[in-house]
PDB file of C-alpha atoms in Angstrom:
ATOM      1  CA  UNK A   1      -4.925 -12.466   0.331  1.00 97.00           C
ATOM      2  CA  UNK A   2      -1.746 -10.851  -0.951  1.00 98.00           C
ATOM      3  CA  UNK A   3      -2.242  -7.704  -3.746  1.00 98.00           C
ATOM      4  CA  UNK A   4       0.858  -6.198  -5.846  1.00 98.00           C
ATOM      5  CA  UNK A   5      -0.116  -2.353  -6.587  1.00 98.00           C
ATOM      6  CA  UNK A   6       1.429  -0.006  -8.940  1.00 98.00           C
ATOM      7  CA  UNK A   7       2.590   3.004  -7.227  1.00 98.00           C
ATOM      8  CA  UNK A   8       3.620   6.862  -8.146  1.00 97.00           C
ATOM      9  CA  UNK A   9       5.282   9.813  -7.071  1.00 96.00           C
ATOM     10  CA  UNK A  10       7.954   7.392  -4.497  1.00 97.00           C
ATOM     11  CA  UNK A  11      11.545   8.224  -4.357  1.00 95.00           C
ATOM     12  CA  UNK A  12      12.920   7.997  -1.136  1.00 96.00           C
ATOM     13  CA  UNK A  13      12.696   6.223   1.923  1.00 97.00           C
ATOM     14  CA  UNK A  14      10.650   8.950   3.748  1.00 97.00           C
ATOM     15  CA  UNK A  15       8.105   7.792   0.908  1.00 97.00           C
ATOM     16  CA  UNK A  16       8.804   4.247   1.618  1.00 98.00           C
ATOM     17  CA  UNK A  17       8.596   5.107   5.458  1.00 98.00           C
ATOM     18  CA  UNK A  18       4.743   7.182   4.988  1.00 98.00           C
ATOM     19  CA  UNK A  19       3.152   4.578   2.682  1.00 98.00           C
ATOM     20  CA  UNK A  20       4.011   1.951   4.741  1.00 98.00           C
ATOM     21  CA  UNK A  21       3.318   3.086   8.530  1.00 98.00           C
ATOM     22  CA  UNK A  22      -0.733   4.643   5.862  1.00 98.00           C
ATOM     23  CA  UNK A  23      -1.281   0.850   4.852  1.00 98.00           C
ATOM     24  CA  UNK A  24      -0.468  -0.896   8.470  1.00 98.00           C
ATOM     25  CA  UNK A  25      -2.597   1.765  10.281  1.00 97.00           C
ATOM     26  CA  UNK A  26      -5.133  -0.478   8.661  1.00 98.00           C
ATOM     27  CA  UNK A  27      -7.148  -3.437  10.546  1.00 98.00           C
ATOM     28  CA  UNK A  28      -6.490  -6.098   8.578  1.00 98.00           C
ATOM     29  CA  UNK A  29      -3.462  -5.367   7.426  1.00 98.00           C
ATOM     30  CA  UNK A  30       0.217  -7.984   8.242  1.00 98.00           C
ATOM     31  CA  UNK A  31       2.447  -7.306   5.628  1.00 98.00           C
ATOM     32  CA  UNK A  32       3.682  -4.662   3.994  1.00 98.00           C
ATOM     33  CA  UNK A  33       6.673  -4.576   1.247  1.00 98.00           C
ATOM     34  CA  UNK A  34       7.480  -1.631  -0.833  1.00 98.00           C
ATOM     35  CA  UNK A  35       9.812  -1.284  -4.054  1.00 97.00           C
ATOM     36  CA  UNK A  36      10.644   2.248  -5.293  1.00 97.00           C
ATOM     37  CA  UNK A  37      13.375   1.003  -8.608  1.00 95.00           C
ATOM     38  CA  UNK A  38       9.208  -1.124  -9.822  1.00 96.00           C
ATOM     39  CA  UNK A  39       7.282   1.519  -8.313  1.00 97.00           C
ATOM     40  CA  UNK A  40       5.189  -1.174  -6.103  1.00 98.00           C
ATOM     41  CA  UNK A  41       3.637  -2.244  -2.530  1.00 98.00           C
ATOM     42  CA  UNK A  42       3.350  -5.304  -2.176  1.00 98.00           C
ATOM     43  CA  UNK A  43       0.717  -5.974   0.199  1.00 98.00           C
ATOM     44  CA  UNK A  44      -0.760  -9.364   2.035  1.00 98.00           C
ATOM     45  CA  UNK A  45      -4.022  -8.771   4.046  1.00 98.00           C
ATOM     46  CA  UNK A  46      -6.741 -10.742   4.922  1.00 98.00           C
ATOM     47  CA  UNK A  47     -10.019  -9.550   2.971  1.00 97.00           C
ATOM     48  CA  UNK A  48     -13.268 -10.626   5.482  1.00 98.00           C
ATOM     49  CA  UNK A  49     -11.586  -7.412   6.850  1.00 98.00           C
ATOM     50  CA  UNK A  50      -9.717  -4.193   4.380  1.00 98.00           C
ATOM     51  CA  UNK A  51     -10.578  -3.434   0.731  1.00 98.00           C
ATOM     52  CA  UNK A  52      -8.385  -3.500  -1.638  1.00 98.00           C
ATOM     53  CA  UNK A  53     -10.924   0.301  -1.574  1.00 98.00           C
ATOM     54  CA  UNK A  54      -9.410   1.560   1.094  1.00 98.00           C
ATOM     55  CA  UNK A  55      -5.829   0.392   0.417  1.00 98.00           C
ATOM     56  CA  UNK A  56      -5.123   2.954  -2.293  1.00 98.00           C
ATOM     57  CA  UNK A  57      -7.316   4.983  -0.319  1.00 98.00           C
ATOM     58  CA  UNK A  58      -4.720   5.158   2.157  1.00 98.00           C
ATOM     59  CA  UNK A  59      -1.732   5.422  -0.471  1.00 98.00           C
ATOM     60  CA  UNK A  60      -3.347   8.395  -1.885  1.00 98.00           C
ATOM     61  CA  UNK A  61      -4.324   9.362   1.920  1.00 98.00           C
ATOM     62  CA  UNK A  62       0.650  10.389   1.723  1.00 97.00           C
ATOM     63  CA  UNK A  63       0.181  11.864  -1.690  1.00 97.00           C
ATOM     64  CA  UNK A  64       0.606   9.233  -5.007  1.00 97.00           C
ATOM     65  CA  UNK A  65      -1.222   8.192  -6.928  1.00 97.00           C
ATOM     66  CA  UNK A  66      -1.587   3.753  -7.418  1.00 98.00           C
ATOM     67  CA  UNK A  67      -2.393   2.493 -10.533  1.00 90.00           C
TER      68      UNK A  67
END
């Protein structure tokens, strides 16, 4: 599965790294693409291993708002 999440508050390379690292630590996530310009994060994941809620929680734990 691939999902695109709207994430507010990402402005720099550190933000990109924090979100990418948080998502990649989750079992079932195979690819993460952070797009600072559009404020989006593309996540390719195995829905049998990780839920969308878990993806959102991982981003929110880094201090960003997911819409």
